[in-house]
XYZ file of N, CA and C in Angstrom:
693
model
N 1.009 -1.263 -0.458
C 0.222 -0.184 0.083
C 0.714 1.240 -0.191
N 0.992 2.327 -0.834
C 1.042 3.112 -0.875
C 0.430 4.669 -0.186
N 0.829 5.182 0.672
C 0.646 6.266 1.494
C 0.962 8.355 0.621
N 2.466 7.993 0.157
C 2.882 8.935 -0.354
C 2.321 10.248 -1.543
N 0.885 9.647 -1.668
C 0.024 10.774 -2.665
C -0.388 10.844 -1.431
N -1.250 10.429 -0.629
C -2.349 10.880 -0.053
C -2.058 12.103 1.656
N -0.497 11.167 1.284
C 0.245 12.764 2.575
C 1.271 13.686 1.631
N 1.635 13.984 0.713
C 1.914 14.903 -0.175
C 0.524 16.190 -0.230
N -0.446 15.883 -0.028
C -1.710 16.393 -0.168
C -1.982 17.417 0.939
N -1.485 17.052 2.050
C -1.153 17.495 3.939
C -0.175 18.658 4.081
N 0.344 18.636 2.828
C 1.950 19.262 3.300
C 2.830 19.625 4.429
N 3.173 18.316 4.685
C 3.631 17.472 5.439
C 5.217 17.408 5.302
N 6.080 17.956 6.158
C 7.148 17.778 6.056
C 8.044 15.584 5.071
N 9.063 15.783 4.054
C 8.809 14.313 3.759
C 9.991 13.667 4.805
N 10.453 14.462 6.077
C 11.310 13.186 7.093
C 11.272 14.962 8.352
N 11.222 13.237 9.318
C 10.912 14.488 10.534
C 11.398 12.967 11.713
N 12.408 13.564 12.516
C 12.955 12.713 13.536
C 12.794 13.594 14.925
N 12.374 12.748 16.135
C 12.386 13.596 17.226
C 13.520 13.063 18.792
N 14.205 13.329 18.266
C 15.576 13.070 19.232
C 14.641 12.601 21.285
N 15.059 11.754 21.002
C 14.640 11.267 22.668
C 15.934 10.457 23.531
N 15.691 10.982 24.824
C 16.581 9.643 25.676
C 16.295 8.080 25.885
N 17.385 7.364 25.242
C 16.820 6.339 25.499
C 16.648 5.387 26.418
N 15.229 4.603 26.568
C 15.849 3.790 27.852
C 15.530 2.628 27.738
N 16.719 1.135 28.396
C 16.137 -0.154 27.696
C 15.579 -0.111 28.768
N 14.380 -1.619 28.687
C 13.445 -2.043 29.971
C 14.830 -3.419 30.696
N 14.580 -3.081 31.929
C 15.089 -4.765 32.653
C 14.777 -5.811 32.694
N 13.380 -5.922 32.234
C 12.733 -7.059 33.064
C 11.930 -7.349 31.431
N 11.660 -8.073 31.753
C 9.952 -8.325 30.568
C 8.559 -8.083 30.548
N 8.612 -7.091 31.968
C 7.285 -6.558 31.833
C 7.042 -4.967 31.987
N 8.829 -4.389 31.103
C 9.025 -2.661 31.849
C 8.832 -2.437 30.951
N 8.459 -2.864 29.752
C 8.485 -1.650 28.365
C 7.362 -0.761 28.175
N 6.308 -0.503 28.636
C 5.916 0.469 28.869
C 6.576 1.368 29.459
N 6.461 1.251 31.598
C 7.244 1.930 31.259
C 8.642 3.098 30.855
N 9.283 1.866 30.139
C 10.239 2.155 29.929
C 10.027 3.339 28.756
N 9.070 2.837 27.996
C 9.171 3.870 26.793
C 8.524 5.369 27.608
N 7.321 5.560 28.326
C 7.533 6.712 29.397
C 8.764 7.437 29.808
N 9.538 6.627 30.266
C 10.870 6.944 30.398
C 11.439 7.974 29.080
N 11.420 7.167 28.552
C 11.682 8.287 27.618
C 11.171 9.544 26.239
N 9.900 9.413 27.239
C 9.389 11.035 26.430
C 9.188 12.056 28.170
N 9.513 11.206 28.487
C 9.732 12.274 30.221
C 11.382 12.938 30.000
N 11.423 14.465 30.595
C 11.954 14.893 30.783
C 13.105 14.683 32.221
N 14.403 15.171 31.337
C 15.455 14.520 32.273
C 15.054 14.087 33.953
N 14.357 15.364 34.917
C 14.462 15.861 36.129
C 13.014 14.165 36.730
N 12.080 14.490 36.078
C 10.939 13.754 35.538
C 11.519 12.255 35.875
N 12.963 11.955 35.345
C 12.571 10.810 34.389
C 13.548 9.886 35.738
N 14.794 10.448 36.254
C 15.422 10.563 37.125
C 14.515 10.123 38.285
N 13.275 10.828 38.966
C 12.669 10.874 40.092
C 11.958 9.133 39.476
N 11.408 9.031 38.597
C 10.368 7.865 38.602
C 11.470 6.407 38.563
N 12.462 6.875 38.347
C 13.551 5.583 38.521
C 14.164 5.140 39.861
N 14.033 6.409 39.945
C 14.523 5.964 41.918
C 13.073 5.887 42.686
N 11.988 6.423 42.333
C 10.960 6.182 42.953
C 10.147 5.473 42.725
N 10.629 3.283 41.411
C 9.416 3.173 40.631
C 8.668 2.259 41.568
N 9.546 1.487 43.202
C 8.871 0.972 43.540
C 7.714 1.080 44.333
N 7.988 2.265 45.061
C 6.750 3.697 45.417
C 6.079 3.683 44.644
N 5.956 4.369 43.530
C 4.922 4.588 42.399
C 4.407 3.219 42.202
N 5.156 2.229 41.867
C 4.133 1.485 41.394
C 3.036 0.759 42.035
N 3.897 0.932 43.690
C 2.371 0.050 44.934
C 1.231 1.022 44.505
N 1.856 2.776 44.439
C 0.464 3.905 44.572
C -0.525 3.626 43.478
N 0.042 3.582 41.975
C -0.589 3.310 40.846
C -1.593 1.851 41.113
N -0.932 1.064 42.044
C -1.560 -0.467 42.044
C -0.956 -0.965 40.749
N 0.076 -1.451 39.829
C 0.396 -2.445 38.671
C 1.424 -3.354 39.477
N 1.108 -4.188 39.408
C 2.687 -4.800 40.270
C 3.604 -5.591 38.933
N 4.565 -5.503 37.974
C 4.509 -6.836 37.129
C 3.636 -6.890 35.391
N 3.157 -5.668 35.802
C 1.901 -6.207 34.535
C 1.264 -4.347 34.320
N 1.710 -3.333 33.282
C 1.018 -2.334 33.326
C 0.412 -2.103 32.123
N -0.894 -1.902 31.927
C -1.388 -1.469 30.376
C -1.738 -0.082 30.271
N -2.050 0.009 29.215
C -2.047 1.850 28.925
C -1.888 2.287 28.886
N -3.641 1.922 30.096
C -4.290 2.593 31.282
C -3.022 3.837 32.383
N -2.142 2.295 32.881
C -1.270 2.670 33.467
C -1.076 3.599 33.535
N -0.431 3.786 32.186
C 0.532 4.525 31.650
C 0.426 6.009 31.490
N -0.876 6.297 31.545
C -1.393 7.490 31.146
C -1.354 7.941 32.867
N -1.949 7.299 33.341
C -1.438 7.440 34.475
C -0.244 8.308 35.029
N 0.746 7.054 35.190
C 2.601 7.798 34.907
C 2.524 9.374 34.669
N 1.958 9.313 33.224
C 2.467 10.390 32.594
C 1.455 11.511 33.048
N 0.277 11.358 33.378
C -0.578 12.063 34.855
C 0.710 12.909 35.246
N 1.041 11.725 36.169
C 1.791 11.868 37.677
C 2.828 13.409 37.053
N 3.287 13.460 36.536
C 4.254 14.132 36.015
C 4.177 15.110 34.570
N 2.464 15.373 34.769
C 2.354 16.594 34.227
C 2.520 16.075 32.706
N 2.437 15.688 31.717
C 2.454 15.449 30.849
C 1.763 15.376 29.781
N 1.291 16.203 29.002
C -0.073 16.113 28.328
C 0.084 15.400 27.111
N -1.004 14.722 27.085
C -1.101 13.343 26.139
C -2.760 12.831 26.093
N -2.481 12.146 24.333
C -4.755 11.492 24.526
C -4.489 9.633 24.499
N -5.024 9.377 25.056
C -5.032 7.592 24.753
C -5.998 7.109 23.905
N -5.517 6.734 23.285
C -6.971 6.353 21.678
C -6.623 4.883 21.952
N -7.660 4.787 21.615
C -8.674 3.364 21.775
C -9.525 2.909 21.492
N -9.298 1.357 20.753
C -11.154 0.709 20.409
C -11.567 -0.126 21.099
N -11.185 0.096 22.347
C -11.756 -0.831 23.627
C -11.843 0.150 25.156
N -13.004 0.546 24.965
C -12.682 0.962 27.006
C -12.705 0.460 28.058
N -11.710 -0.048 28.199
C -12.072 -0.939 29.400
C -11.000 -2.350 29.823
N -11.817 -3.327 29.203
C -11.225 -4.203 28.872
C -12.060 -5.736 27.994
N -11.271 -6.078 26.508
C -11.848 -6.648 25.854
C -12.089 -7.784 26.378
N -13.699 -8.112 26.127
C -13.787 -9.614 26.624
C -13.333 -10.648 25.947
N -12.871 -10.891 24.192
C -12.454 -11.833 24.134
C -11.177 -11.636 24.181
N -10.285 -11.355 25.455
C -9.238 -11.553 25.899
C -8.571 -12.678 27.042
N -10.401 -12.750 27.215
C -10.127 -13.942 28.581
C -9.728 -15.151 27.764
N -10.571 -15.910 26.492
C -9.505 -16.602 25.229
C -8.256 -16.720 25.470
N -7.580 -15.246 25.264
C -5.741 -15.065 24.318
C -5.258 -15.146 26.086
N -4.287 -16.594 25.174
C -3.047 -16.999 26.260
C -2.714 -15.615 26.459
N -2.379 -15.181 26.503
C -1.448 -14.100 26.782
C -1.774 -13.308 27.873
N -3.599 -13.319 27.446
C -4.176 -12.140 28.539
C -4.788 -13.021 30.115
N -5.224 -14.612 29.874
C -5.625 -15.344 30.277
C -5.032 -15.123 32.194
N -3.295 -15.315 31.937
C -2.650 -15.246 33.429
C -3.191 -13.744 33.923
N -3.284 -13.275 33.273
C -3.222 -11.507 34.133
C -3.870 -10.369 34.503
N -5.268 -11.370 33.509
C -6.762 -11.100 33.510
C -6.820 -10.562 35.273
N -6.780 -11.961 35.459
C -7.572 -12.292 37.079
C -7.457 -11.230 38.082
N -5.998 -10.956 37.758
C -5.235 -9.821 39.442
C -5.188 -8.438 38.787
N -5.574 -7.819 37.180
C -5.506 -7.053 36.962
C -6.899 -6.435 36.327
N -7.993 -7.298 35.718
C -8.954 -6.604 35.028
C -9.789 -5.263 36.094
N -9.859 -5.531 37.688
C -10.925 -4.932 38.895
C -10.497 -3.343 38.465
N -7.925 -3.825 38.427
C -8.082 -2.166 38.859
C -7.705 -1.192 37.446
N -7.953 -1.892 35.657
C -7.739 -1.617 35.003
C -9.305 -0.750 34.193
N -10.627 -1.570 35.187
C -11.700 -1.443 35.167
C -11.630 0.010 35.296
N -11.255 0.060 37.011
C -11.385 1.248 37.528
C -10.847 2.409 37.190
N -9.909 2.348 36.669
C -8.290 3.054 36.104
C -9.343 4.059 34.805
N -9.999 2.850 33.923
C -10.794 4.079 33.132
C -11.935 5.070 33.340
N -12.811 4.063 34.540
C -14.041 4.939 34.479
C -13.585 5.861 35.804
N -12.374 6.038 36.209
C -11.707 6.959 36.979
C -10.984 8.397 36.062
N -10.632 7.526 34.943
C -9.700 8.758 34.049
C -10.738 10.263 33.672
N -11.897 9.911 33.848
C -12.542 11.639 32.991
C -11.953 13.213 34.483
N -12.565 12.253 35.901
C -12.393 12.993 37.183
C -10.569 13.199 36.897
N -9.968 12.782 36.878
C -8.176 12.762 36.981
C -7.815 13.616 35.933
N -8.735 13.909 35.076
C -8.761 14.478 33.951
C -7.765 13.087 33.202
N -8.138 12.581 32.532
C -6.747 11.616 31.239
C -7.425 11.565 30.370
N -7.586 12.390 29.150
C -8.338 12.148 28.479
C -7.991 10.471 27.410
N -9.205 10.344 27.433
C -9.279 8.793 26.413
C -10.529 8.604 25.377
N -10.126 8.397 24.368
C -10.817 8.093 23.210
C -11.169 6.777 22.059
N -12.509 6.638 22.662
C -12.311 5.079 21.445
C -12.688 5.434 20.036
N -11.178 5.208 19.877
C -11.080 5.625 17.844
C -10.450 4.853 17.641
N -10.688 4.946 16.468
C -9.180 3.663 15.480
C -7.869 5.368 14.707
N -7.311 5.161 15.012
C -6.191 5.582 14.547
C -5.898 6.162 12.992
N -5.535 6.336 12.263
C -5.384 6.024 10.225
C -3.605 6.510 10.909
N -2.841 5.728 9.926
C -1.338 6.135 10.032
C -1.282 7.403 9.266
N -2.053 7.976 8.726
C -1.902 9.808 7.901
C -2.648 10.429 9.663
N -2.770 9.856 10.375
C -2.874 10.852 11.724
C -1.784 10.648 12.564
N -1.695 9.263 12.665
C 0.022 9.199 13.706
C 0.609 9.880 12.497
N 1.358 9.976 11.238
C 2.740 10.699 11.370
C 2.049 12.298 11.130
N 0.912 12.731 10.978
C 1.142 14.060 11.189
C 0.609 14.816 13.119
N 0.965 13.294 14.014
C 1.068 14.028 15.384
C 2.596 13.840 15.165
N 2.682 13.377 14.755
C 5.064 13.185 14.452
C 5.123 14.812 15.083
N 4.687 15.239 14.194
C 4.639 16.614 14.557
C 5.150 17.369 15.666
N 4.344 17.038 16.380
C 3.707 17.385 17.939
C 4.604 17.348 18.679
N 4.270 15.025 18.105
C 5.376 14.608 19.684
C 5.280 13.550 19.260
N 6.414 12.299 20.284
C 6.508 11.241 19.958
C 4.717 10.323 20.097
N 5.001 9.486 19.669
C 3.660 8.016 19.991
C 4.106 7.151 20.942
N 3.654 7.388 22.226
C 3.813 5.539 22.722
C 2.502 4.566 22.599
N 3.371 3.239 21.817
C 2.123 2.486 20.740
C 2.700 0.790 21.202
N 0.899 0.264 21.525
C 1.380 -0.916 21.622
C 0.998 -2.112 20.101
N 2.391 -2.903 20.521
C 2.288 -3.468 19.372
C 1.856 -5.195 19.560
N 2.294 -6.152 18.627
C 2.251 -6.851 18.668
C 3.809 -7.093 18.099
N 4.687 -8.367 19.858
C 6.550 -8.095 19.089
C 6.600 -9.110 18.432
N 5.717 -9.768 17.555
C 5.925 -10.979 16.689
C 5.853 -10.378 15.587
N 5.445 -9.400 15.694
C 5.401 -8.734 14.108
C 6.519 -7.827 13.644
N 7.221 -7.508 15.015
C 7.434 -6.073 14.959
C 9.147 -5.915 13.926
N 9.443 -5.385 13.278
C 10.497 -5.914 12.711
C 11.459 -4.466 12.436
N 13.394 -4.462 12.237
C 13.435 -3.312 12.016
C 14.416 -3.672 10.580
N 14.292 -3.339 9.719
C 15.259 -3.249 8.350
C 16.342 -2.868 8.747
N 16.840 -2.288 9.249
C 18.218 -1.582 9.815
C 18.461 -2.890 9.954
N 18.323 -2.849 11.120
C 18.490 -4.676 11.454
C 18.441 -5.620 11.080
N 17.603 -5.989 10.136
C 17.449 -7.088 8.811
C 17.184 -7.850 10.172
N 15.816 -7.910 11.217
C 15.930 -8.733 11.887
C 14.459 -7.943 13.301
N 13.854 -9.547 13.607
C 12.846 -9.385 14.790
C 13.336 -8.574 16.226
N 12.833 -7.758 16.287
C 13.434 -6.860 17.045
C 13.028 -7.353 18.635
N 13.443 -8.317 19.405
C 12.600 -9.000 19.902
C 14.024 -9.280 20.801
N 15.044 -9.318 21.504
C 15.955 -9.585 22.333
C 16.842 -10.751 22.500
N 17.456 -11.440 22.094
C 17.273 -12.708 22.878
C 17.063 -12.896 24.176
N 17.661 -12.138 25.210
C 17.013 -12.829 26.511
C 15.707 -12.054 27.012
N 14.701 -11.313 26.313
C 13.855 -10.699 26.534
C 13.123 -12.131 26.174
N 13.288 -12.683 24.602
C 12.285 -14.121 23.839
C 12.294 -14.923 24.939
N 13.660 -15.450 26.021
C 13.404 -16.183 27.063
C 11.992 -15.857 27.463
N 12.015 -15.215 28.186
C 11.137 -14.234 29.234
C 9.472 -14.556 28.978
N 9.665 -14.747 27.573
C 7.958 -14.645 26.849
C 7.322 -15.904 26.811
N 5.856 -15.729 26.722
C 5.260 -17.294 27.003
C 5.083 -17.282 25.032
N 6.332 -17.830 24.918
C 5.621 -18.310 23.279
C 5.854 -19.968 23.341
N 4.929 -20.254 22.182
C 4.956 -19.353 21.083
C 3.362 -19.534 20.914
N 2.966 -18.431 22.491
C 1.927 -17.721 21.840
C 1.913 -16.928 20.733
N 0.510 -16.516 19.504
C 0.024 -15.694 18.461
C 0.228 -14.274 18.898
N 0.486 -13.947 19.949
C 0.114 -12.610 20.371
C 1.532 -11.707 21.299
N 2.170 -11.447 21.580
C 2.842 -10.283 22.798
C 3.040 -9.114 22.405
N 2.057 -9.012 23.838
C 2.110 -7.284 23.548
C 3.660 -6.669 23.612
N 3.854 -5.357 23.285
C 4.794 -4.697 23.604
C 4.861 -3.474 23.360
N 4.829 -2.660 24.051
C 5.291 -0.652 23.766
C 6.689 -0.246 22.605
N 6.259 0.461 22.143
C 7.797 1.009 21.543
C 7.062 2.669 21.443
N 8.208 3.228 21.338
C 7.572 4.578 20.972
C 7.719 5.246 19.608
N 7.384 6.047 18.588
C 7.897 6.355 17.466
C 7.966 7.388 17.214
N 9.446 7.929 17.028
C 9.559 9.257 16.972
C 10.155 10.183 15.763
N 9.638 9.253 14.564
C 9.743 9.909 13.534
C 9.400 10.135 11.948
N 9.557 10.214 11.225
C 9.080 9.157 9.179
C 10.265 9.540 7.838
N 9.703 8.782 7.016
C 10.439 8.914 6.118
C 9.028 9.174 4.905
N 8.788 9.980 4.378
C 7.461 10.003 3.709
C 7.739 8.896 2.257
N 8.923 9.685 1.799
C 9.295 8.872 0.269
C 9.511 7.157 0.575
N 10.093 7.404 1.602
C 10.722 5.674 1.939
C 9.602 5.196 2.324
N 8.828 5.758 2.319
C 7.797 5.537 3.458
C 8.047 4.466 4.991
N 9.109 4.935 5.452
C 9.425 4.254 6.710
C 8.829 4.683 8.017
N 9.093 4.157 9.484
C 8.825 4.959 10.451
C 9.440 4.844 11.190
N 10.153 5.355 12.121
C 11.502 5.798 13.327
C 10.503 5.284 14.288
N 11.925 3.889 15.182
C 10.764 4.217 16.785
C 12.067 3.434 17.183
N 11.744 3.541 18.314
C 13.105 3.479 19.482
C 12.330 2.000 20.506
N 12.609 1.263 20.158
C 12.958 -0.401 21.140
C 13.173 -0.429 22.320
N 12.403 -0.309 23.856
C 13.031 -0.516 25.454
C 13.699 -2.693 25.231
N 13.614 -2.916 24.074
C 13.701 -4.162 24.357
C 15.472 -3.955 24.375
N 16.212 -2.894 23.436
C 17.308 -2.572 23.098
C 18.314 -2.219 23.251
N 19.540 -1.822 23.668
C 20.108 -0.481 23.777
C 19.678 0.352 22.641
N 19.863 1.815 23.243
C 20.222 3.131 22.280
C 20.390 2.930 20.982
N 19.001 2.617 19.969
C 19.149 2.880 18.773
C 18.029 3.176 18.377
N 18.041 3.796 17.133
C 16.511 4.030 15.980
C 16.632 3.338 15.449
N 15.538 2.419 15.549
C 15.232 1.715 14.663
C 13.901 1.964 13.364
N 13.751 0.645 12.196
C 12.601 1.256 11.293
C 12.095 0.569 10.674
N 11.014 0.724 10.331
C 10.057 0.047 9.935
C 9.252 0.403 8.398
N 8.949 -0.151 7.738
C 7.535 -0.240 6.643
C 6.839 0.820 6.991
N 5.795 1.299 6.684
C 3.995 1.184 7.549
C 3.233 0.030 7.108
N 3.599 -0.212 6.315
C 2.717 -1.556 6.348
C 3.481 -2.576 7.542
N 4.281 -2.391 7.744
C 4.472 -3.558 8.989
C 4.243 -2.669 9.812
N 4.416 -1.531 10.422
C 3.790 -1.230 11.819
C 2.114 -0.786 11.862
N 1.677 -1.345 10.774
C 0.247 -1.055 10.471
C -0.261 -2.454 11.108
N 0.482 -3.116 10.843
C -0.129 -5.080 10.783
C 0.790 -5.274 12.202
N 1.361 -4.657 12.741
C 2.028 -5.027 14.401
C 0.738 -4.073 15.463
N 0.662 -3.255 14.920
C 0.051 -2.141 16.206
C -1.814 -2.619 15.541
N -1.994 -3.267 14.432
C -3.505 -3.425 15.246
C -3.995 -5.416 14.848
N -2.412 -5.642 15.262
C -3.099 -7.336 15.431
C -3.588 -6.926 16.468
N -4.872 -8.295 16.353
C -5.347 -8.880 17.707
C -5.566 -8.572 18.881
N -5.830 -8.389 20.077
C -4.638 -7.995 21.063
C -4.417 -7.154 21.929
N -4.399 -6.075 20.460
C -3.549 -4.515 21.008
C -3.841 -3.461 21.413
N -5.912 -3.664 20.987
C -7.001 -2.747 21.168
C -6.777 -1.441 20.260
N -6.035 -1.674 19.710
C -5.174 -0.171 18.918
C -4.865 0.873 19.552
N -4.215 0.207 20.963
C -4.143 1.064 21.847
C -2.247 1.723 21.407
N -2.813 3.433 21.954
C -1.253 4.078 21.552
C -1.945 5.706 21.915
N -0.786 6.099 22.317
C -0.692 7.540 23.555
C -0.082 8.533 22.609
N -0.835 9.417 22.116
C 0.071 11.212 21.514
C 0.195 12.069 22.908
N 1.879 11.970 22.494
C 2.835 12.661 23.028
C 2.409 14.346 23.104
N 2.174 14.887 23.725
C 2.996 16.854 23.110
C 3.259 17.023 24.103
N 4.715 17.245 23.251
C 5.372 17.913 23.905
C 5.558 19.520 23.657
């Protein structure tokens, strides 16, 4: 699929890149928190790293973060953002998904409550499926934290699936879905590439085709979750 013609009509710069301070995840569960750390100002990043155990207890998650949890973290540090998803709460279909089966029991009540209290906590949650054109337009305003299926991620530079061997050993393969957060940080319209940072690896900007991104972010299990960050 070619997006170039549609994009050029919107008077978008042909290339754009957002400089971010990379943060590599420490274990198999904290990719989302690592993505939040990448978009925080330095002083807030240091505070979250230093007080992560305490903040995790306050926020109620324990080695299991959902996108709504990441939004509450961003709100804690007054980061302007908008959360888009096609499912408000917990998708009933996830009960039959082997990836979600072992975490729903302990997470469901917390996640549903956080969605219910989002408005009163000034956390913007919108039920919507976001187009690839909208994603690229948003990158002119700030980075995007996005939930993907790790099994479908690919880096055209490294010529490999971007899940480290260390992390791969910890994941419940051979499930068809493995939720993994990355940060989109730029694009190249002419080459139809999206740039991203993957917390599974050390400091490195990866790139993939727009079609690969679409497949990974719209895979069943992601609920098309993404967070627009406004810097």
